[in-house]
mmCIF file of C-alpha atoms and ligand atoms in Angstrom:
data_model
loop_
_atom_site.group_PDB
_atom_site.id
_atom_site.type_symbol
_atom_site.label_atom_id
_atom_site.label_comp_id
_atom_site.label_asym_id
_atom_site.label_seq_id
_atom_site.Cartn_x
_atom_site.Cartn_y
_atom_site.Cartn_z
ATOM 1 C CA MET Q 1 -4.411 -1.806 -21.241
ATOM 2 C CA THR Q 2 -6.495 1.351 -21.578
ATOM 3 C CA LEU Q 3 -4.611 4.352 -21.714
ATOM 4 C CA ALA Q 4 -5.783 5.557 -18.334
ATOM 5 C CA GLU Q 5 -5.524 2.102 -17.297
ATOM 6 C CA ARG Q 6 -1.252 2.691 -17.889
ATOM 7 C CA VAL Q 7 -1.133 5.981 -16.227
ATOM 8 C CA SER Q 8 -2.406 4.809 -13.316
ATOM 9 C CA LYS Q 9 -0.082 1.978 -12.984
ATOM 10 C CA ALA Q 10 2.722 4.160 -13.702
ATOM 11 C CA VAL Q 11 1.657 7.023 -11.423
ATOM 12 C CA ASP Q 12 1.056 4.509 -8.303
ATOM 13 C CA ALA Q 13 4.133 2.544 -9.080
ATOM 14 C CA ALA Q 14 6.484 5.817 -8.881
ATOM 15 C CA PRO Q 15 7.690 6.750 -6.071
ATOM 16 C CA ILE Q 16 6.749 10.109 -3.853
ATOM 17 C CA VAL Q 17 9.187 12.631 -3.047
ATOM 18 C CA ASP Q 18 6.755 14.833 -1.141
ATOM 19 C CA LEU Q 19 8.520 18.291 -0.676
ATOM 20 C CA HIS Q 20 5.902 19.904 2.537
ATOM 21 C CA THR Q 21 4.732 17.883 5.206
ATOM 22 C CA HIS Q 22 4.427 18.838 8.938
ATOM 23 C CA LEU Q 23 5.397 15.427 9.769
ATOM 24 C CA PHE Q 24 8.086 14.726 12.254
ATOM 25 C CA ALA Q 25 10.722 11.495 12.315
ATOM 26 C CA PRO Q 26 9.832 9.141 15.081
ATOM 27 C CA GLN Q 27 13.107 10.490 16.426
ATOM 28 C CA PHE Q 28 11.025 13.847 17.662
ATOM 29 C CA GLY Q 29 8.589 11.421 20.143
ATOM 30 C CA ALA Q 30 5.319 13.495 20.699
ATOM 31 C CA LEU Q 31 5.446 15.525 17.920
ATOM 32 C CA ASN Q 32 4.670 12.924 15.520
ATOM 33 C CA LEU Q 33 1.501 12.196 15.466
ATOM 34 C CA TRP Q 34 -0.514 9.059 14.367
ATOM 35 C CA GLY Q 35 -4.001 7.505 15.126
ATOM 36 C CA VAL Q 36 -7.321 7.891 14.897
ATOM 37 C CA ASP Q 37 -7.601 10.389 17.398
ATOM 38 C CA GLU Q 38 -5.170 12.920 15.590
ATOM 39 C CA LEU Q 39 -6.616 12.273 12.418
ATOM 40 C CA LEU Q 40 -9.813 12.813 13.333
ATOM 41 C CA THR Q 41 -9.176 16.591 15.393
ATOM 42 C CA TYR Q 42 -7.277 17.754 12.201
ATOM 43 C CA HIS Q 43 -8.095 21.438 11.277
ATOM 44 C CA TYR Q 44 -9.615 21.178 7.935
ATOM 45 C CA LEU Q 45 -12.224 19.039 10.231
ATOM 46 C CA VAL Q 46 -12.177 21.012 13.041
ATOM 47 C CA ALA Q 47 -13.219 23.738 10.709
ATOM 48 C CA GLU Q 48 -16.067 21.223 9.064
ATOM 49 C CA ALA Q 49 -17.312 20.046 12.254
ATOM 50 C CA LEU Q 50 -17.924 23.350 14.424
ATOM 51 C CA ARG Q 51 -19.867 24.065 10.868
ATOM 52 C CA ALA Q 52 -21.777 21.537 11.057
ATOM 53 C CA ALA Q 53 -22.932 22.005 14.119
ATOM 54 C CA PRO Q 54 -22.785 25.520 15.181
ATOM 55 C CA LYS Q 55 -24.217 24.953 18.501
ATOM 56 C CA VAL Q 56 -21.248 23.979 20.166
ATOM 57 C CA THR Q 57 -19.447 27.336 20.315
ATOM 58 C CA PRO Q 58 -15.152 27.067 19.871
ATOM 59 C CA GLU Q 59 -14.552 27.529 23.401
ATOM 60 C CA ALA Q 60 -16.176 24.673 24.305
ATOM 61 C CA PHE Q 61 -14.926 22.690 21.668
ATOM 62 C CA PHE Q 62 -11.584 23.506 22.281
ATOM 63 C CA ALA Q 63 -12.356 22.818 26.333
ATOM 64 C CA ARG Q 64 -13.031 19.106 26.139
ATOM 65 C CA ASP Q 65 -10.148 16.589 25.742
ATOM 66 C CA LYS Q 66 -8.546 14.967 22.484
ATOM 67 C CA ALA Q 67 -10.800 11.721 22.629
ATOM 68 C CA ALA Q 68 -13.835 13.807 23.053
ATOM 69 C CA GLN Q 69 -13.307 16.172 20.236
ATOM 70 C CA ALA Q 70 -12.535 13.309 18.024
ATOM 71 C CA ASP Q 71 -15.818 12.115 18.958
ATOM 72 C CA LEU Q 72 -17.759 14.804 18.456
ATOM 73 C CA VAL Q 73 -16.117 15.061 15.202
ATOM 74 C CA TRP Q 74 -16.654 11.472 14.349
ATOM 75 C CA GLU Q 75 -20.328 12.022 15.126
ATOM 76 C CA ALA Q 76 -20.660 15.284 13.368
ATOM 77 C CA LEU Q 77 -19.215 14.544 10.185
ATOM 78 C CA PHE Q 78 -19.434 10.444 10.047
ATOM 79 C CA VAL Q 79 -22.371 9.433 11.875
ATOM 80 C CA ARG Q 80 -25.165 12.353 11.107
ATOM 81 C CA ARG Q 81 -23.916 13.140 7.665
ATOM 82 C CA SER Q 82 -21.966 11.656 4.921
ATOM 83 C CA PRO Q 83 -17.977 11.943 4.550
ATOM 84 C CA LEU Q 84 -18.270 13.513 1.460
ATOM 85 C CA SER Q 85 -15.761 16.560 1.447
ATOM 86 C CA GLU Q 86 -12.109 15.915 0.810
ATOM 87 C CA ALA Q 87 -10.808 15.924 4.496
ATOM 88 C CA THR Q 88 -13.683 13.365 5.616
ATOM 89 C CA ALA Q 89 -13.416 11.175 2.543
ATOM 90 C CA GLY Q 90 -9.758 11.106 3.455
ATOM 91 C CA VAL Q 91 -9.765 9.402 6.956
ATOM 92 C CA ALA Q 92 -12.842 6.906 5.219
ATOM 93 C CA THR Q 93 -9.929 6.062 2.842
ATOM 94 C CA VAL Q 94 -7.194 5.453 5.507
ATOM 95 C CA LEU Q 95 -9.594 3.202 8.201
ATOM 96 C CA ASP Q 96 -10.341 1.309 4.752
ATOM 97 C CA ALA Q 97 -6.487 1.135 4.084
ATOM 98 C CA PHE Q 98 -6.422 -0.337 7.819
ATOM 99 C CA GLY Q 99 -8.817 -2.630 7.289
ATOM 100 C CA LEU Q 100 -11.556 -0.560 9.765
ATOM 101 C CA ASP Q 101 -15.299 0.311 8.971
ATOM 102 C CA PRO Q 102 -15.863 3.895 7.728
ATOM 103 C CA ALA Q 103 -19.204 4.024 8.464
ATOM 104 C CA ALA Q 104 -18.907 1.816 12.036
ATOM 105 C CA LYS Q 105 -21.242 4.485 14.699
ATOM 106 C CA ASP Q 106 -18.328 5.020 17.116
ATOM 107 C CA LEU Q 107 -14.111 5.381 17.680
ATOM 108 C CA ARG Q 108 -13.878 1.645 19.826
ATOM 109 C CA GLU Q 109 -12.649 -0.592 17.207
ATOM 110 C CA ALA Q 110 -10.613 2.563 15.437
ATOM 111 C CA ARG Q 111 -8.915 3.263 19.201
ATOM 112 C CA ALA Q 112 -7.841 -0.289 19.814
ATOM 113 C CA PHE Q 113 -6.545 -1.031 16.573
ATOM 114 C CA PHE Q 114 -3.945 2.157 16.216
ATOM 115 C CA ALA Q 115 -3.682 1.340 20.662
ATOM 116 C CA ARG Q 116 -1.728 -2.127 19.415
ATOM 117 C CA ARG Q 117 0.476 -0.507 16.876
ATOM 118 C CA ARG Q 118 4.317 0.209 17.726
ATOM 119 C CA VAL Q 119 5.446 3.120 16.225
ATOM 120 C CA GLU Q 120 8.443 1.876 14.339
ATOM 121 C CA GLU Q 121 6.159 -0.313 12.259
ATOM 122 C CA HIS Q 122 3.722 2.070 11.787
ATOM 123 C CA VAL Q 123 5.613 3.941 10.311
ATOM 124 C CA GLU Q 124 7.067 1.512 7.581
ATOM 125 C CA ASP Q 125 3.883 0.891 6.933
ATOM 126 C CA VAL Q 126 2.329 4.272 6.398
ATOM 127 C CA LEU Q 127 5.427 5.140 4.031
ATOM 128 C CA ARG Q 128 4.672 1.869 2.217
ATOM 129 C CA LEU Q 129 1.021 2.092 1.688
ATOM 130 C CA ALA Q 130 1.058 5.651 0.528
ATOM 131 C CA GLY Q 131 3.893 5.001 -1.515
ATOM 132 C CA VAL Q 132 6.684 7.411 0.071
ATOM 133 C CA ALA Q 133 10.210 7.310 -0.262
ATOM 134 C CA ALA Q 134 11.150 10.681 1.221
ATOM 135 C CA LEU Q 135 9.730 13.484 2.540
ATOM 136 C CA ALA Q 136 10.349 17.331 3.929
ATOM 137 C CA MET Q 137 9.176 18.235 7.551
ATOM 138 C CA THR Q 138 8.023 21.689 8.611
ATOM 139 C CA ASN Q 139 10.611 22.698 11.166
ATOM 140 C CA ASP Q 140 11.104 25.847 13.296
ATOM 141 C CA PRO Q 141 13.899 26.619 15.848
ATOM 142 C CA THR Q 142 11.334 28.757 17.749
ATOM 143 C CA ASP Q 143 8.972 26.329 19.378
ATOM 144 C CA PRO Q 144 10.310 25.118 22.345
ATOM 145 C CA ALA Q 145 9.170 21.142 22.067
ATOM 146 C CA GLU Q 146 10.936 21.207 19.006
ATOM 147 C CA ARG Q 147 14.178 23.052 19.908
ATOM 148 C CA ALA Q 148 14.620 21.018 22.756
ATOM 149 C CA VAL Q 149 15.242 17.485 20.242
ATOM 150 C CA TRP Q 150 17.528 19.710 18.007
ATOM 151 C CA GLU Q 151 19.150 20.492 20.464
ATOM 152 C CA SER Q 152 19.445 16.945 22.011
ATOM 153 C CA GLY Q 153 21.548 16.161 19.128
ATOM 154 C CA ALA Q 154 19.270 13.672 17.829
ATOM 155 C CA ALA Q 155 19.289 12.469 13.564
ATOM 156 C CA PRO Q 156 15.794 12.193 12.431
ATOM 157 C CA ASP Q 157 15.236 9.169 10.175
ATOM 158 C CA PRO Q 158 17.119 9.648 6.711
ATOM 159 C CA ARG Q 159 13.792 9.863 5.034
ATOM 160 C CA PHE Q 160 12.789 12.833 6.579
ATOM 161 C CA HIS Q 161 14.381 15.408 5.689
ATOM 162 C CA ALA Q 162 14.765 19.017 7.489
ATOM 163 C CA ALA Q 163 13.572 22.219 6.081
ATOM 164 C CA LEU Q 164 14.180 25.503 7.972
ATOM 165 C CA ARG Q 165 10.651 27.530 8.667
ATOM 166 C CA LEU Q 166 11.231 30.934 8.908
ATOM 167 C CA ASP Q 167 7.654 32.547 9.496
ATOM 168 C CA ARG Q 168 8.732 33.121 13.216
ATOM 169 C CA LEU Q 169 12.746 33.063 13.052
ATOM 170 C CA VAL Q 170 12.316 35.822 10.810
ATOM 171 C CA ALA Q 171 12.018 38.470 13.809
ATOM 172 C CA SER Q 172 14.724 37.446 15.237
ATOM 173 C CA ASN Q 173 17.416 40.255 16.265
ATOM 174 C CA ASP Q 174 20.119 38.704 15.188
ATOM 175 C CA LEU Q 175 18.999 36.817 11.709
ATOM 176 C CA ALA Q 176 22.345 35.653 10.104
ATOM 177 C CA SER Q 177 23.898 34.251 13.224
ATOM 178 C CA GLU Q 178 20.428 32.496 13.724
ATOM 179 C CA LEU Q 179 20.191 31.167 9.766
ATOM 180 C CA ASP Q 180 24.025 29.793 10.591
ATOM 181 C CA ARG Q 181 23.992 28.246 13.882
ATOM 182 C CA TRP Q 182 20.469 26.544 12.194
ATOM 183 C CA ILE Q 183 21.598 25.277 8.911
ATOM 184 C CA ALA Q 184 24.869 23.885 10.840
ATOM 185 C CA ARG Q 185 22.406 22.059 13.419
ATOM 186 C CA MET Q 186 19.383 20.892 11.477
ATOM 187 C CA ARG Q 187 21.242 20.855 7.858
ATOM 188 C CA PRO Q 188 17.909 21.721 5.998
ATOM 189 C CA ARG Q 189 17.384 21.022 2.269
ATOM 190 C CA TYR Q 190 15.404 24.226 2.253
ATOM 191 C CA LEU Q 191 14.619 27.560 4.193
ATOM 192 C CA ALA Q 192 11.033 28.331 3.808
ATOM 193 C CA ILE Q 193 8.388 31.076 5.084
ATOM 194 C CA SER Q 194 4.219 31.019 4.150
ATOM 195 C CA VAL Q 195 3.302 34.921 3.929
ATOM 196 C CA ASN Q 196 -0.287 37.061 2.486
ATOM 197 C CA GLU Q 197 1.876 39.333 -0.183
ATOM 198 C CA VAL Q 198 4.565 38.617 -1.305
ATOM 199 C CA SER Q 199 7.810 41.406 -0.062
ATOM 200 C CA PRO Q 200 11.469 40.883 -0.500
ATOM 201 C CA PRO Q 201 12.607 38.383 2.222
ATOM 202 C CA PRO Q 202 15.817 40.118 4.538
ATOM 203 C CA ARG Q 203 18.862 39.842 2.667
ATOM 204 C CA ALA Q 204 20.745 37.340 5.642
ATOM 205 C CA VAL Q 205 17.733 34.891 3.992
ATOM 206 C CA LEU Q 206 18.587 35.563 0.527
ATOM 207 C CA ASP Q 207 22.332 35.224 1.722
ATOM 208 C CA ALA Q 208 22.201 32.032 3.861
ATOM 209 C CA CYS Q 209 20.482 30.427 0.600
ATOM 210 C CA ARG Q 210 23.310 31.274 -1.665
ATOM 211 C CA ALA Q 211 26.114 30.550 0.844
ATOM 212 C CA HIS Q 212 24.455 27.400 1.666
ATOM 213 C CA ASP Q 213 23.163 26.130 -1.537
ATOM 214 C CA LEU Q 214 19.690 25.895 -0.543
ATOM 215 C CA PRO Q 215 16.037 27.029 -2.157
ATOM 216 C CA PHE Q 216 13.847 29.105 -0.420
ATOM 217 C CA ALA Q 217 9.710 28.286 -0.337
ATOM 218 C CA MET Q 218 7.128 31.193 -0.397
ATOM 219 C CA MET Q 219 3.783 29.955 0.303
ATOM 220 C CA ILE Q 220 1.621 32.872 -0.845
ATOM 221 C CA GLY Q 221 -1.355 33.682 -0.097
ATOM 222 C CA VAL Q 222 -2.548 32.736 3.657
ATOM 223 C CA ARG Q 223 -4.864 35.129 5.473
ATOM 224 C CA ARG Q 224 -3.832 34.197 9.444
ATOM 225 C CA ALA Q 225 -6.939 34.670 12.018
ATOM 226 C CA VAL Q 226 -9.707 35.234 9.769
ATOM 227 C CA ASN Q 227 -11.660 33.329 12.719
ATOM 228 C CA PRO Q 228 -9.216 33.396 15.509
ATOM 229 C CA ARG Q 229 -11.892 31.482 17.814
ATOM 230 C CA LEU Q 230 -10.575 28.238 15.751
ATOM 231 C CA GLY Q 231 -7.289 28.657 16.013
ATOM 232 C CA VAL Q 232 -5.471 26.629 13.922
ATOM 233 C CA ALA Q 233 -8.745 26.551 11.591
ATOM 234 C CA GLY Q 234 -9.153 29.839 11.706
ATOM 235 C CA ASP Q 235 -7.106 31.112 8.456
ATOM 236 C CA GLY Q 236 -8.410 32.235 5.071
ATOM 237 C CA VAL Q 237 -6.933 32.828 2.072
ATOM 238 C CA SER Q 238 -6.823 35.906 -0.308
ATOM 239 C CA THR Q 239 -5.578 36.380 -3.870
ATOM 240 C CA ALA Q 240 -1.465 38.072 -4.007
ATOM 241 C CA ASP Q 241 0.041 40.503 -6.414
ATOM 242 C CA LEU Q 242 2.432 38.348 -8.406
ATOM 243 C CA VAL Q 243 4.745 41.144 -9.584
ATOM 244 C CA PRO Q 244 6.761 41.209 -6.588
ATOM 245 C CA LEU Q 245 7.681 37.605 -6.798
ATOM 246 C CA GLU Q 246 8.491 37.858 -10.834
ATOM 247 C CA ARG Q 247 11.159 40.978 -9.626
ATOM 248 C CA LEU Q 248 13.172 39.292 -6.813
ATOM 249 C CA ALA Q 249 13.481 36.131 -9.461
ATOM 250 C CA ALA Q 250 14.988 38.832 -11.797
ATOM 251 C CA ASP Q 251 16.825 40.070 -9.046
ATOM 252 C CA ASN Q 252 18.354 36.664 -7.606
ATOM 253 C CA PRO Q 253 18.921 34.782 -11.108
ATOM 254 C CA ASP Q 254 21.318 32.580 -8.744
ATOM 255 C CA VAL Q 255 18.691 31.760 -5.872
ATOM 256 C CA ARG Q 256 16.450 28.828 -6.689
ATOM 257 C CA PHE Q 257 12.326 29.984 -5.452
ATOM 258 C CA LEU Q 258 10.097 26.961 -4.574
ATOM 259 C CA VAL Q 259 6.261 28.689 -4.699
ATOM 260 C CA THR Q 260 3.188 27.356 -4.164
ATOM 261 C CA THR Q 261 -0.078 29.744 -3.679
ATOM 262 C CA LEU Q 262 -3.147 29.457 -1.972
ATOM 263 C CA ALA Q 263 -5.776 31.213 -4.213
ATOM 264 C CA ARG Q 264 -7.211 29.306 -7.220
ATOM 265 C CA GLU Q 265 -7.187 32.751 -9.083
ATOM 266 C CA ASN Q 266 -2.661 32.769 -8.433
ATOM 267 C CA THR Q 267 -2.341 29.329 -9.983
ATOM 268 C CA HIS Q 268 -2.598 30.581 -13.970
ATOM 269 C CA GLY Q 269 -0.244 33.534 -12.935
ATOM 270 C CA LEU Q 270 1.919 31.568 -11.185
ATOM 271 C CA CYS Q 271 3.095 29.412 -14.282
ATOM 272 C CA VAL Q 272 2.994 32.563 -15.916
ATOM 273 C CA VAL Q 273 6.097 33.603 -13.704
ATOM 274 C CA ALA Q 274 7.677 30.228 -13.938
ATOM 275 C CA ARG Q 275 7.799 30.195 -17.608
ATOM 276 C CA LYS Q 276 9.920 33.584 -17.788
ATOM 277 C CA PHE Q 277 12.096 32.114 -14.562
ATOM 278 C CA ALA Q 278 13.860 28.860 -14.852
ATOM 279 C CA ASN Q 279 14.967 29.470 -10.972
ATOM 280 C CA VAL Q 280 10.830 29.452 -9.945
ATOM 281 C CA LEU Q 281 9.429 25.918 -9.548
ATOM 282 C CA PRO Q 282 5.854 25.792 -8.762
ATOM 283 C CA PHE Q 283 4.721 23.117 -6.522
ATOM 284 C CA GLY Q 284 1.793 21.680 -4.979
ATOM 285 C CA CYS Q 285 -1.735 22.323 -4.468
ATOM 286 C CA TRP Q 286 -1.873 23.539 -1.160
ATOM 287 C CA TRP Q 287 -4.855 23.305 1.722
ATOM 288 C CA PHE Q 288 -7.851 24.914 -0.268
ATOM 289 C CA MET Q 289 -7.034 23.790 -2.903
ATOM 290 C CA ASN Q 290 -5.995 20.322 -2.181
ATOM 291 C CA ASN Q 291 -9.342 18.795 -3.915
ATOM 292 C CA PRO Q 292 -9.315 16.257 -6.513
ATOM 293 C CA SER Q 293 -11.226 18.332 -8.612
ATOM 294 C CA LEU Q 294 -8.402 21.298 -8.532
ATOM 295 C CA ILE Q 295 -5.417 18.991 -8.334
ATOM 296 C CA GLU Q 296 -6.655 17.822 -11.584
ATOM 297 C CA GLU Q 297 -7.692 21.364 -12.785
ATOM 298 C CA THR Q 298 -4.215 22.431 -11.817
ATOM 299 C CA THR Q 299 -1.799 19.481 -12.893
ATOM 300 C CA MET Q 300 -3.564 20.361 -16.796
ATOM 301 C CA MET Q 301 -2.936 23.936 -16.475
ATOM 302 C CA ARG Q 302 0.560 23.040 -15.395
ATOM 303 C CA LEU Q 303 1.362 20.423 -17.894
ATOM 304 C CA GLU Q 304 -0.073 22.753 -20.478
ATOM 305 C CA MET Q 305 2.023 25.837 -19.895
ATOM 306 C CA LEU Q 306 4.771 24.339 -18.250
ATOM 307 C CA GLY Q 307 5.140 20.412 -19.643
ATOM 308 C CA PRO Q 308 6.745 18.248 -16.618
ATOM 309 C CA THR Q 309 9.072 20.794 -15.112
ATOM 310 C CA PHE Q 310 6.962 21.149 -11.827
ATOM 311 C CA VAL Q 311 5.592 19.353 -8.767
ATOM 312 C CA PRO Q 312 1.840 18.564 -9.127
ATOM 313 C CA GLN Q 313 1.313 18.022 -5.157
ATOM 314 C CA HIS Q 314 2.955 18.230 -1.782
ATOM 315 C CA SER Q 315 0.813 16.663 0.935
ATOM 316 C CA ASP Q 316 1.156 19.148 4.181
ATOM 317 C CA ALA Q 317 -0.201 16.245 6.073
ATOM 318 C CA ARG Q 318 0.422 16.448 9.931
ATOM 319 C CA VAL Q 319 -0.646 13.556 11.008
ATOM 320 C CA LEU Q 320 1.746 10.646 9.416
ATOM 321 C CA ASP Q 321 -1.577 8.491 8.664
ATOM 322 C CA GLN Q 322 -3.134 11.459 6.220
ATOM 323 C CA LEU Q 323 0.348 10.228 3.896
ATOM 324 C CA ILE Q 324 -2.273 7.600 2.838
ATOM 325 C CA TYR Q 325 -5.245 9.222 1.851
ATOM 326 C CA LYS Q 326 -3.776 12.551 0.798
ATOM 327 C CA TRP Q 327 -1.262 10.506 -1.874
ATOM 328 C CA ARG Q 328 -4.073 7.771 -2.659
ATOM 329 C CA HIS Q 329 -6.502 10.257 -3.777
ATOM 330 C CA THR Q 330 -3.698 12.877 -5.195
ATOM 331 C CA ARG Q 331 -2.753 10.004 -7.603
ATOM 332 C CA ARG Q 332 -5.878 9.785 -9.296
ATOM 333 C CA SER Q 333 -6.294 13.742 -9.907
ATOM 334 C CA ILE Q 334 -2.588 13.605 -11.423
ATOM 335 C CA ALA Q 335 -3.065 10.719 -13.233
ATOM 336 C CA ARG Q 336 -6.291 11.757 -14.803
ATOM 337 C CA ALA Q 337 -5.113 14.858 -16.046
ATOM 338 C CA LEU Q 338 -1.992 13.367 -17.411
ATOM 339 C CA THR Q 339 -4.130 10.661 -19.425
ATOM 340 C CA ARG Q 340 -6.229 13.649 -20.873
ATOM 341 C CA ARG Q 341 -2.252 15.631 -21.633
ATOM 342 C CA TYR Q 342 -1.359 11.941 -23.473
ATOM 343 C CA GLU Q 343 -4.861 12.014 -25.485
ATOM 344 C CA ALA Q 344 -3.912 15.274 -27.296
ATOM 345 C CA MET Q 345 -0.731 13.673 -28.425
ATOM 346 C CA PRO Q 346 -0.905 12.677 -32.288
ATOM 347 C CA VAL Q 347 1.388 9.484 -31.234
ATOM 348 C CA PRO Q 348 0.171 7.534 -28.263
ATOM 349 C CA PRO Q 349 3.024 7.382 -25.488
ATOM 350 C CA THR Q 350 4.984 4.015 -25.038
ATOM 351 C CA ASP Q 351 4.773 2.365 -21.624
ATOM 352 C CA ALA Q 352 8.637 4.090 -21.052
ATOM 353 C CA GLN Q 353 7.537 7.777 -21.232
ATOM 354 C CA ILE Q 354 4.597 6.766 -19.272
ATOM 355 C CA GLU Q 355 7.280 6.127 -16.761
ATOM 356 C CA ARG Q 356 9.807 8.534 -17.150
ATOM 357 C CA ASP Q 357 7.143 11.410 -16.955
ATOM 358 C CA ALA Q 358 5.239 10.067 -13.990
ATOM 359 C CA ARG Q 359 8.421 9.279 -11.962
ATOM 360 C CA ALA Q 360 9.839 12.746 -12.815
ATOM 361 C CA LEU Q 361 6.294 14.533 -11.796
ATOM 362 C CA MET Q 362 5.675 12.431 -8.569
ATOM 363 C CA GLY Q 363 9.140 12.308 -6.726
ATOM 364 C CA GLY Q 364 11.963 13.070 -9.245
ATOM 365 C CA ILE Q 365 11.958 16.715 -9.908
ATOM 366 C CA ALA Q 366 11.036 17.323 -6.142
ATOM 367 C CA GLY Q 367 14.061 15.002 -5.110
ATOM 368 C CA GLU Q 368 16.228 17.128 -7.520
ATOM 369 C CA TRP Q 369 15.497 20.250 -5.558
ATOM 370 C CA LEU Q 370 15.489 18.206 -2.005
ATOM 371 C CA GLY Q 371 18.773 16.404 -2.841
ATOM 372 C CA ALA Q 372 16.891 13.625 -1.783
HETATM 373 O O1 LIG V 401 1.895 27.539 6.369
HETATM 374 C C1 LIG V 401 1.940 26.486 6.295
HETATM 375 O O2 LIG V 401 2.713 25.539 6.025
HETATM 376 C C2 LIG V 401 0.451 25.967 6.274
HETATM 377 O O3 LIG V 401 0.138 24.623 5.518
HETATM 378 C C3 LIG V 401 0.118 25.329 7.478
HETATM 379 O O4 LIG V 401 -0.255 26.857 8.516
HETATM 380 C C4 LIG V 401 -1.363 24.965 7.617
HETATM 381 O O5 LIG V 401 -2.502 25.061 9.157
HETATM 382 C C5 LIG V 401 -2.063 23.651 6.934
HETATM 383 O O6 LIG V 401 -1.449 22.825 7.355
HETATM 384 C C6 LIG V 401 -2.449 23.812 5.930
HETATM 385 O O7 LIG V 401 -2.821 22.449 5.412
HETATM 386 ZN ZN1 LIG V 402 1.773 23.199 5.711
#
């Protein structure tokens, strides 16, 4: 076997711990999204379809029901064009994994296939096909539908860990007691927020992290509603100043920070911050960074600057089936980056070394931070 083949084999076999998704355990009922209509109405694809079919206004698109939206996306991005973008290639990978034709002229066969699936068996099959052992959800108690599930006392599937999302909760009048209450109810593995610029979080957040020994995740660089007509597909990116992150890490050495940045231009700066502060863990290639070319480049850079002490990727999946493509595609990019670094070693790595590194990068380090 060549070095590249040995690395691919180890990366393919390593169990994934997915540090950030928007998935819900089956106990959350209709919040657990799966199937071809959900796949095709993913906001990444909505943005691409409205670009490819500019005569359809966003308002006209969102006025259609979900199946009609999916039909339009299929026609614009898969029938009239080849699925070359990463989001479209992902749908093709998922359909192919289920033995469906990614070049079909309509969605009849795919819809019939998903209609026959039972949710419990589907969850098992997707996790197995994706090689995912555990994942983190995004749990926002200000969302009425989600809140109702937590308040009913539901216990999620133990592979789906809670992550308490603060984007809206931070506006609470009595944040400290809201945090206590939701930490007790959800038992989250970390607290999280996505921001445009880094600014110090409210004191109650850092206090809660300390009191409960929970990491604080910051997702930096999103500019919300750059084009509000597109809804969740309308968010953009800007480069952030990482000096406030250095201060935060320096001032709070007893708090662990999980950090990802959305701008490619921030990737290098975040590696430098992480070299200075062991309490900062760079994770994932987020959203506009989740492209094979950028994952390979980013993983190479992180390996060169940090060694295997970071989490190369998270899926950010919103639809269960996306786990299959997001992780299949990512594995290829990570294996390529790892192979290139091994090629730089004067003595080739043993199989045991390759396996150890692959396991740490794909799930070991994320699992330690998640306590999974
Ligand atoms: O803030 C986030 O967690 C983002 O990932 C989402 O807001 C975004 O819509 C998304 O799904 C990106 O992948
Ligand atoms: Zn996300």
